[in-house]
PDB file of C-alpha atoms in Angstrom:
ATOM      1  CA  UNK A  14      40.619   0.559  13.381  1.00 36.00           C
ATOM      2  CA  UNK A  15      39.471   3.110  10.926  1.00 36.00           C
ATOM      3  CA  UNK A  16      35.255   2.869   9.574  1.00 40.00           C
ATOM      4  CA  UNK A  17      34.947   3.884   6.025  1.00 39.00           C
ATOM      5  CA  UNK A  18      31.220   4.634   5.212  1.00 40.00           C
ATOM      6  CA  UNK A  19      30.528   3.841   1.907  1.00 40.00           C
ATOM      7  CA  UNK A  20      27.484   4.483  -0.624  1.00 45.00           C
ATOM      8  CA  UNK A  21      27.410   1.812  -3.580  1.00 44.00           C
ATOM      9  CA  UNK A  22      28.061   4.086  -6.748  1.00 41.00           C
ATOM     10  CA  UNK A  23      31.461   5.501  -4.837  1.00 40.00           C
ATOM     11  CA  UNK A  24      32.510   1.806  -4.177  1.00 39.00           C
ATOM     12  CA  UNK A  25      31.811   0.861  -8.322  1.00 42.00           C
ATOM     13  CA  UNK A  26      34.516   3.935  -8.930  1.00 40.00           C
ATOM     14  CA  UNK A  27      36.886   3.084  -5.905  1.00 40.00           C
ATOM     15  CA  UNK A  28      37.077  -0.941  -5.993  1.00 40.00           C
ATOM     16  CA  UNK A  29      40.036  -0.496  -3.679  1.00 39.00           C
ATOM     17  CA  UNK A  30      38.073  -0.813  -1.313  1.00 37.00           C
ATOM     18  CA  UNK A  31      37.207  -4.084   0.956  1.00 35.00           C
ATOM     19  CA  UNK A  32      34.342  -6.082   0.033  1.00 32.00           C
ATOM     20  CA  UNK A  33      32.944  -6.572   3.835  1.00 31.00           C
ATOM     21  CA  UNK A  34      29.974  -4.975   3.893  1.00 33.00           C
ATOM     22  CA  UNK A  35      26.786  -3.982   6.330  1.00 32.00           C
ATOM     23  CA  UNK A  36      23.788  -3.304   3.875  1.00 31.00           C
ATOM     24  CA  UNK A  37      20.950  -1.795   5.881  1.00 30.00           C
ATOM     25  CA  UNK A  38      16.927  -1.515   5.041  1.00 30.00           C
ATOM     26  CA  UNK A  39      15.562   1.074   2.775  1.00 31.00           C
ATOM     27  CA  UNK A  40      13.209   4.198   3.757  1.00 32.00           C
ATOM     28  CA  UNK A  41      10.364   4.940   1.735  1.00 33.00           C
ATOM     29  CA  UNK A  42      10.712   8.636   0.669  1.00 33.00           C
ATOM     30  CA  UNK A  43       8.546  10.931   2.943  1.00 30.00           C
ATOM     31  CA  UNK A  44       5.109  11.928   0.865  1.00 35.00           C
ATOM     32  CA  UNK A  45       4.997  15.423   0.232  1.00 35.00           C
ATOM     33  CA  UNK A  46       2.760  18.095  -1.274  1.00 38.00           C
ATOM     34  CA  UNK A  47       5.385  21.130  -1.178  1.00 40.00           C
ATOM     35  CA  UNK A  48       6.527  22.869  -4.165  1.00 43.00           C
ATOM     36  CA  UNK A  49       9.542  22.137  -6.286  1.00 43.00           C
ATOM     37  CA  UNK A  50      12.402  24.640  -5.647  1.00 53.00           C
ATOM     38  CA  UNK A  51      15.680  22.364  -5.526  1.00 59.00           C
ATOM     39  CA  UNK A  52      16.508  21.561  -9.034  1.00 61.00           C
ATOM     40  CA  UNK A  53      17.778  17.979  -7.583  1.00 71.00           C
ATOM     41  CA  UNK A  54      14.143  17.175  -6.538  1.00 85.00           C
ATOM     42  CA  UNK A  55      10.682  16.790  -8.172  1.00 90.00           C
ATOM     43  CA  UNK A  56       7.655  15.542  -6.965  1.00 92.00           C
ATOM     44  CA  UNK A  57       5.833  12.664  -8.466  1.00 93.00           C
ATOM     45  CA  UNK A  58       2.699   9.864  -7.973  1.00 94.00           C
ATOM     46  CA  UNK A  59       3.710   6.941  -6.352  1.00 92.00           C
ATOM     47  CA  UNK A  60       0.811   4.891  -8.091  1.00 93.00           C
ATOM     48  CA  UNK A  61      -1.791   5.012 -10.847  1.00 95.00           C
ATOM     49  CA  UNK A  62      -4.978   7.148 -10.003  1.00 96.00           C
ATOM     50  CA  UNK A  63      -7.896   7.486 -11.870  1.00 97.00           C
ATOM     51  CA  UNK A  64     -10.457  10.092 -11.639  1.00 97.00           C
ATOM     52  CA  UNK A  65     -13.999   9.571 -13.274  1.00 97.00           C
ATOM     53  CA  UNK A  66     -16.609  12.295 -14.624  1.00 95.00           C
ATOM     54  CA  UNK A  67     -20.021  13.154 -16.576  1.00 96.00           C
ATOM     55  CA  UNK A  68     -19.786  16.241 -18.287  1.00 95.00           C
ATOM     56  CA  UNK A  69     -22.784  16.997 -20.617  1.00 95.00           C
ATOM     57  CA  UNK A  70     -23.959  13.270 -21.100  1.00 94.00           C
ATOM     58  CA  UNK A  71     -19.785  12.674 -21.862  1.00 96.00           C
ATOM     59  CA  UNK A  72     -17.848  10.507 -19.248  1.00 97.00           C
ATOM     60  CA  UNK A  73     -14.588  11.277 -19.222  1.00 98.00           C
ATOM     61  CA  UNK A  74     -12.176   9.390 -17.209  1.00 98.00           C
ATOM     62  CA  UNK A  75      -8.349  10.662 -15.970  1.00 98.00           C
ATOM     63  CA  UNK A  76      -5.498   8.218 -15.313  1.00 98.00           C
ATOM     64  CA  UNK A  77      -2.638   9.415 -13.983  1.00 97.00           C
ATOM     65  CA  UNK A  78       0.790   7.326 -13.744  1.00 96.00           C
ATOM     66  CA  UNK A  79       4.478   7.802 -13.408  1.00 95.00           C
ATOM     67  CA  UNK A  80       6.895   7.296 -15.984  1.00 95.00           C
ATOM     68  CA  UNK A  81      10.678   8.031 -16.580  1.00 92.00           C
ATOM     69  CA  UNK A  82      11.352   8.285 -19.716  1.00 93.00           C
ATOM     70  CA  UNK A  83       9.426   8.424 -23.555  1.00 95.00           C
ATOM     71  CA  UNK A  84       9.189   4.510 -24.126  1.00 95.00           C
ATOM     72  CA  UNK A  85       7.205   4.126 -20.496  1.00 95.00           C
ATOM     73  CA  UNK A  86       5.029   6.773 -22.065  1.00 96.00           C
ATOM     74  CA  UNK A  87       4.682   5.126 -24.536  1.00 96.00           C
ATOM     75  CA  UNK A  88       4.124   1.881 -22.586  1.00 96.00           C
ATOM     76  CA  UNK A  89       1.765   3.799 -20.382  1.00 97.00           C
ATOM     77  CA  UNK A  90      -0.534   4.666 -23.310  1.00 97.00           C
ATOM     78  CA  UNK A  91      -0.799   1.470 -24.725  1.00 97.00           C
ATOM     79  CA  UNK A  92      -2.025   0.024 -20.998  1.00 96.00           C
ATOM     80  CA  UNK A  93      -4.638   2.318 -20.341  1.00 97.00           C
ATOM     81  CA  UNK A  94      -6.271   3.689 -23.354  1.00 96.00           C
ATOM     82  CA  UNK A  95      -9.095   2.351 -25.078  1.00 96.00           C
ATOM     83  CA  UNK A  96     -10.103   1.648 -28.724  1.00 96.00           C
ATOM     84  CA  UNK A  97     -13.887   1.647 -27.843  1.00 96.00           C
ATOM     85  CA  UNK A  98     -13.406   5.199 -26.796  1.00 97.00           C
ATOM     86  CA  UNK A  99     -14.366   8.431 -28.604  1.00 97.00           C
ATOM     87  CA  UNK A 100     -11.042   9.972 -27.821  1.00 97.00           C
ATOM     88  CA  UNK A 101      -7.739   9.009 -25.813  1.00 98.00           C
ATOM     89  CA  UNK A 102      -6.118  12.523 -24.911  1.00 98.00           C
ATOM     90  CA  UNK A 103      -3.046  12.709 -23.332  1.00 98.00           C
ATOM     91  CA  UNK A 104      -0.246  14.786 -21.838  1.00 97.00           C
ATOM     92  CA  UNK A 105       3.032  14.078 -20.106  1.00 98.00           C
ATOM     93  CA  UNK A 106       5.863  15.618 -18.754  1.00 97.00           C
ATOM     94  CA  UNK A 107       9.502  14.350 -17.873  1.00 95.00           C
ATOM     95  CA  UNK A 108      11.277  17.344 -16.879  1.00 92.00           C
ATOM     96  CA  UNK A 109      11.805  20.038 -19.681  1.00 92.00           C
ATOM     97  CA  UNK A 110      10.350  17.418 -22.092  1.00 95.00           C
ATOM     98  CA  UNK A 111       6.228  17.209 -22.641  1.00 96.00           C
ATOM     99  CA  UNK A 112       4.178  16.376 -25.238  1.00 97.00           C
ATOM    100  CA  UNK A 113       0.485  16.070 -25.789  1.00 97.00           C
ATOM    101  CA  UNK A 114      -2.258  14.856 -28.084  1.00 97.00           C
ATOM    102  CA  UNK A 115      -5.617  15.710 -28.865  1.00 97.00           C
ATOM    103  CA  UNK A 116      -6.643  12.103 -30.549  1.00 97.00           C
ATOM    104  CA  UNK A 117      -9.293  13.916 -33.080  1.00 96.00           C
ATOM    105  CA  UNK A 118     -10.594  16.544 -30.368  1.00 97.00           C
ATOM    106  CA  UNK A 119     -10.133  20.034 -31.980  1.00 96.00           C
ATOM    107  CA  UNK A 120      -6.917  21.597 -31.890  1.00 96.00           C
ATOM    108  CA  UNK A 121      -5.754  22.761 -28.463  1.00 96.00           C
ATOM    109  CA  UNK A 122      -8.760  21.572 -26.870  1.00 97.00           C
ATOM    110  CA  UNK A 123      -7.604  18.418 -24.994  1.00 97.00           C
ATOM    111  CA  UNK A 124      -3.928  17.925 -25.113  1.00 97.00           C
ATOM    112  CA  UNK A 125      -2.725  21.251 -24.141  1.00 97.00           C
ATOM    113  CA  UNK A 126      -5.028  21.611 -21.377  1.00 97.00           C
ATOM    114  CA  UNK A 127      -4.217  18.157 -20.157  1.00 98.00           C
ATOM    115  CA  UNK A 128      -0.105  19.242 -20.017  1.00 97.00           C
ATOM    116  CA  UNK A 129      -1.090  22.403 -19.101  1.00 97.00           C
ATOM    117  CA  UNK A 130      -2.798  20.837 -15.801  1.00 97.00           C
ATOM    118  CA  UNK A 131       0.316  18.813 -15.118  1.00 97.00           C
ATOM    119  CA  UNK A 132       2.325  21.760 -14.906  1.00 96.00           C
ATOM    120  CA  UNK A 133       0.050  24.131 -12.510  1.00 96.00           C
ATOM    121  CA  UNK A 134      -0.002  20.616 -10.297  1.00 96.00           C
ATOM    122  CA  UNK A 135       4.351  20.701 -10.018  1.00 94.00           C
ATOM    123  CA  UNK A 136       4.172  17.190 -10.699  1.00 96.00           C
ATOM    124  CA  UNK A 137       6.987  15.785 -12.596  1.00 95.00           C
ATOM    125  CA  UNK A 138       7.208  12.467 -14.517  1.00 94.00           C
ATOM    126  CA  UNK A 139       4.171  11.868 -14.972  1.00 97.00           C
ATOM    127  CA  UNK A 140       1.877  10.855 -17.577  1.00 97.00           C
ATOM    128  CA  UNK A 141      -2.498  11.667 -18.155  1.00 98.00           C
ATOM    129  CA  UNK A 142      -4.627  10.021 -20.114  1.00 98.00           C
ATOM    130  CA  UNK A 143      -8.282  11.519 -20.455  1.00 98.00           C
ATOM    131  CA  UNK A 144     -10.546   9.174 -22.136  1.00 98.00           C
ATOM    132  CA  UNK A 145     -13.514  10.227 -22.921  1.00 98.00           C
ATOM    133  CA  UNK A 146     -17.492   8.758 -23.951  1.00 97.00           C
ATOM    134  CA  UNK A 147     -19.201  10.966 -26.067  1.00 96.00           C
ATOM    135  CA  UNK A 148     -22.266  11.535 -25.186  1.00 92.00           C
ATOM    136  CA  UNK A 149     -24.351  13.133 -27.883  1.00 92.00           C
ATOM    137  CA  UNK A 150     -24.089  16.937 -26.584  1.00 94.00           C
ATOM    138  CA  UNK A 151     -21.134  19.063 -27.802  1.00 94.00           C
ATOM    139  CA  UNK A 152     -19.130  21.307 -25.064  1.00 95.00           C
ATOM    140  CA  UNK A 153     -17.946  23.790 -27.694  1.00 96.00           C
ATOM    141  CA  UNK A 154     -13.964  24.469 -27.676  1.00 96.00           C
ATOM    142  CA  UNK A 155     -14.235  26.457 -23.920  1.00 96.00           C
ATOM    143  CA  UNK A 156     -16.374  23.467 -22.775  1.00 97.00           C
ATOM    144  CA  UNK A 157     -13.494  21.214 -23.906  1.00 97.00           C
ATOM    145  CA  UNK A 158     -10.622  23.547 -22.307  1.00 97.00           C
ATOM    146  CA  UNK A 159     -12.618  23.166 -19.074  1.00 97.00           C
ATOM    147  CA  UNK A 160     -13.507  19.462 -19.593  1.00 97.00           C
ATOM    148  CA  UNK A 161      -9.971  17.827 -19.925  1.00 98.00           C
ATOM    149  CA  UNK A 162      -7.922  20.408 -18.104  1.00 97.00           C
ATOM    150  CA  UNK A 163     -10.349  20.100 -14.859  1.00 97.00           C
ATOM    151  CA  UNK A 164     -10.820  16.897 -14.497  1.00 97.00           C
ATOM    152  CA  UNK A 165      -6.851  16.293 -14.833  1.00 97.00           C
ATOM    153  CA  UNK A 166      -6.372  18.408 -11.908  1.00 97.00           C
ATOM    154  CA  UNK A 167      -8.807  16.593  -9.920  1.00 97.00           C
ATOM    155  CA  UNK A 168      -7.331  13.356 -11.049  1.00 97.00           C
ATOM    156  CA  UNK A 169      -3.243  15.066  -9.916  1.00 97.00           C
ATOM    157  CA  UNK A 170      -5.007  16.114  -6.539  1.00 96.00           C
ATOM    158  CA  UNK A 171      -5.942  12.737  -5.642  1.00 94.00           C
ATOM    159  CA  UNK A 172      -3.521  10.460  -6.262  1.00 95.00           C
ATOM    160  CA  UNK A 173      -0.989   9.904  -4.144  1.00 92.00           C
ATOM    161  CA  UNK A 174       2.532  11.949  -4.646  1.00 92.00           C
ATOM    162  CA  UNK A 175       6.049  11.479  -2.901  1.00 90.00           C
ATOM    163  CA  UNK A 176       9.020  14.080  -2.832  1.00 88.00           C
ATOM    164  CA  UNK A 177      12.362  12.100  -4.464  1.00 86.00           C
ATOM    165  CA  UNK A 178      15.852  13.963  -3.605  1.00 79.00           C
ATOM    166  CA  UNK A 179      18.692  13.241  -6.035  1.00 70.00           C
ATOM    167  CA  UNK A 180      21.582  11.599  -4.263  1.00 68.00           C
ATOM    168  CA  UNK A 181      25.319  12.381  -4.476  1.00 65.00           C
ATOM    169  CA  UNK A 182      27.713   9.557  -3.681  1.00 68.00           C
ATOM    170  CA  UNK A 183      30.510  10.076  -0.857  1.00 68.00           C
ATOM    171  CA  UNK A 184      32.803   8.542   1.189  1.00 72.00           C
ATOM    172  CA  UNK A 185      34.459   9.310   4.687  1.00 73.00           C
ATOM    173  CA  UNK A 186      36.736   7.946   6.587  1.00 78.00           C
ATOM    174  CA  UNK A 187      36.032   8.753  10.483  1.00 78.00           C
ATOM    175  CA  UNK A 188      37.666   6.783  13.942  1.00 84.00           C
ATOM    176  CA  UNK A 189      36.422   3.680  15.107  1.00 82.00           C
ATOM    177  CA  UNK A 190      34.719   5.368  18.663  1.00 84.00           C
ATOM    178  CA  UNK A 191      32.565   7.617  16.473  1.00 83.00           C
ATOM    179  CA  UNK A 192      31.564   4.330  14.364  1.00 80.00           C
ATOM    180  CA  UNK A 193      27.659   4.514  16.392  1.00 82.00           C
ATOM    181  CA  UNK A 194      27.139   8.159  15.741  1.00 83.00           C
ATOM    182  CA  UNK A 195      28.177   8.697  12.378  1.00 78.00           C
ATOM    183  CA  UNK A 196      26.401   5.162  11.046  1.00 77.00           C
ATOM    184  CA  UNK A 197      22.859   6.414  12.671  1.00 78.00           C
ATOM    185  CA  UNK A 198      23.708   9.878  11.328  1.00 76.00           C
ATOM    186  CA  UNK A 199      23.570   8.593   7.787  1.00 72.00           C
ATOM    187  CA  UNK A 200      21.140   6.048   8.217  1.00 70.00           C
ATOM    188  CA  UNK A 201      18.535   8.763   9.313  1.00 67.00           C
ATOM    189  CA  UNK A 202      19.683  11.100   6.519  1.00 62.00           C
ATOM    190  CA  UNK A 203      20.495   8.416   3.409  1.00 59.00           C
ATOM    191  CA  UNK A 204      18.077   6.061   4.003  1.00 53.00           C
ATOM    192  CA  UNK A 205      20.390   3.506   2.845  1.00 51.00           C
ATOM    193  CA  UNK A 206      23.754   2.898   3.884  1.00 50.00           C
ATOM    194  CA  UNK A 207      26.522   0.630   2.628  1.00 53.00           C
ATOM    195  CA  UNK A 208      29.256   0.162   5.617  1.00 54.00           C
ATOM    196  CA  UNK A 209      33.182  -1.061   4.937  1.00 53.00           C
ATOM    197  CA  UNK A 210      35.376  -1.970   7.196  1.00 48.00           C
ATOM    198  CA  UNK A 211      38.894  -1.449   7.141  1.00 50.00           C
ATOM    199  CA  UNK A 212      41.689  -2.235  10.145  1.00 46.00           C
ATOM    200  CA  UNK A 213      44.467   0.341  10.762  1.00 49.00           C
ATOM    201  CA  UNK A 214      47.468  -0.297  11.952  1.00 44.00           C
ATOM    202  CA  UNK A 215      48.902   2.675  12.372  1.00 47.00           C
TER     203      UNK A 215
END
C-alpha cells in the first residue's frame, strides 16, 4: 500500500485523487516578537488593543487591529472611531500599501506619525486609530509628532502579535512502513495535515 500525504489546495488541482481522508487539528501559530526577514512571513496582532493617554489636558486613545485588505480598513474605522471626538487619526499598512489621515490635525502631524509608528514596530496588516479629546492646551506641531506617533508605539508594544508563515502546497507519495514517521513529521511542521489513502498493487 502506498500513503499519499496530501494538503487541501494540491487536492482542489489534482482531483484524481481518492476522497478518503484523515483531517487532523489545527496549531495556533507560535507568538513571536522577531523581525521580518522572509518575504513569505509578516508579523501581525492577533486581537484589538487599545492604549489610553493624557497629554496636555488631551486624552488620546490608540486602537490597534488587524486587517487584510482596504474594505476591513475601512470596516475597522467605522467600528472604532468616534463622532464625539475632536479628531479620529489613522494609519494602516497591508504590505507595500499604507495610507493615513490626519482628520483636521495639521498636516503631517497625526497621520504620518501614526504609519510611521507602524512601520518602526514591523507589524504588518494592521490598522491604528488615535482618537483624541481636546483638551483646551495646544501641543504645537512637535507636540503632535510626539503625541500620536508615541502613543501608537505603546499601543503596537502591547498588544498581542503572532508570526504567520505563507504555505506552499505539496504532495508525496512515500511506503506504507514509513506512514508513522512521515505523518508526525508534517503534523509537527504543517500544523494541519490532510491524509489520502491509496492501495498499490504492484
Amino acid at each position: 500500500m502506498t500513503v499519499i500525504v496530501t494538503p487541501p489546495y494540491f487536492l482542489k488541482v489534482n482531483p484524481r485523487f481518492p476522497s478518503l481522508f484523515l483531517i487532523a487539528s489545527c496549531r495556533k501559530t507560535m507568538v513571536s516578537t522577531s523581525s521580518n526577514k522572509d518575504p513569505g512571513t509578516f508579523i501581525t496582532v492577533t486581537e484589538k488593543a487599545t492604549f489610553e493617554k493624557e497629554i496636555k489636558r488631551s486624552k488620546f486613545i490608540a486602537i490597534a487591529g488587524h486587517i487584510s485588505d482596504e474594505p476591513s480598513a475601512r470596516s475597522f474605522l467605522a467600528q472604532v472611531r468616534d463622532p464625539k471626538a475632536t479628531h479620529n487619526c489613522w494609519a494602516y499598512k497591508i504590505g507595500d500599501q499604507f495610507r493615513s489621515s490626519d482628520d483636521g490635525e495639521p498636516s503631517g502631524t497625526a497621520g504620518k506619525p501614526i504609519c510611521s509608528s507602524i512601520f518602526s514596530s514591523g507589524i504588518d496588516r494592521v490598522m491604528v486609530v488615535v482618537i483624541r479629546y481636546f483638551g483646551g492646551i495646544k501641543l504645537g506641531t512637535g507636540g503632535l509628532v510626539r503625541a500620536y506617533g508615541g502613543i501608537t508605539m505603546d499601543c503596537l508594544k502591547s498588544a498581542s502579535t503572532c508570526e504567520v508563515k505563507s504555505k506552499v502546497p505539496i504532495g508525496i507519495e512515500v511506503p506504507f512502513d514509513l506512514f508513522g514517521v512521515v505523518y508526525h513529521q508534517v503534523r509537527v511542521a504543517c500544523g494541519i495535515v490532510l491524509l489520502s489513502l491509496r492501495a498499490d498493487q504492484n
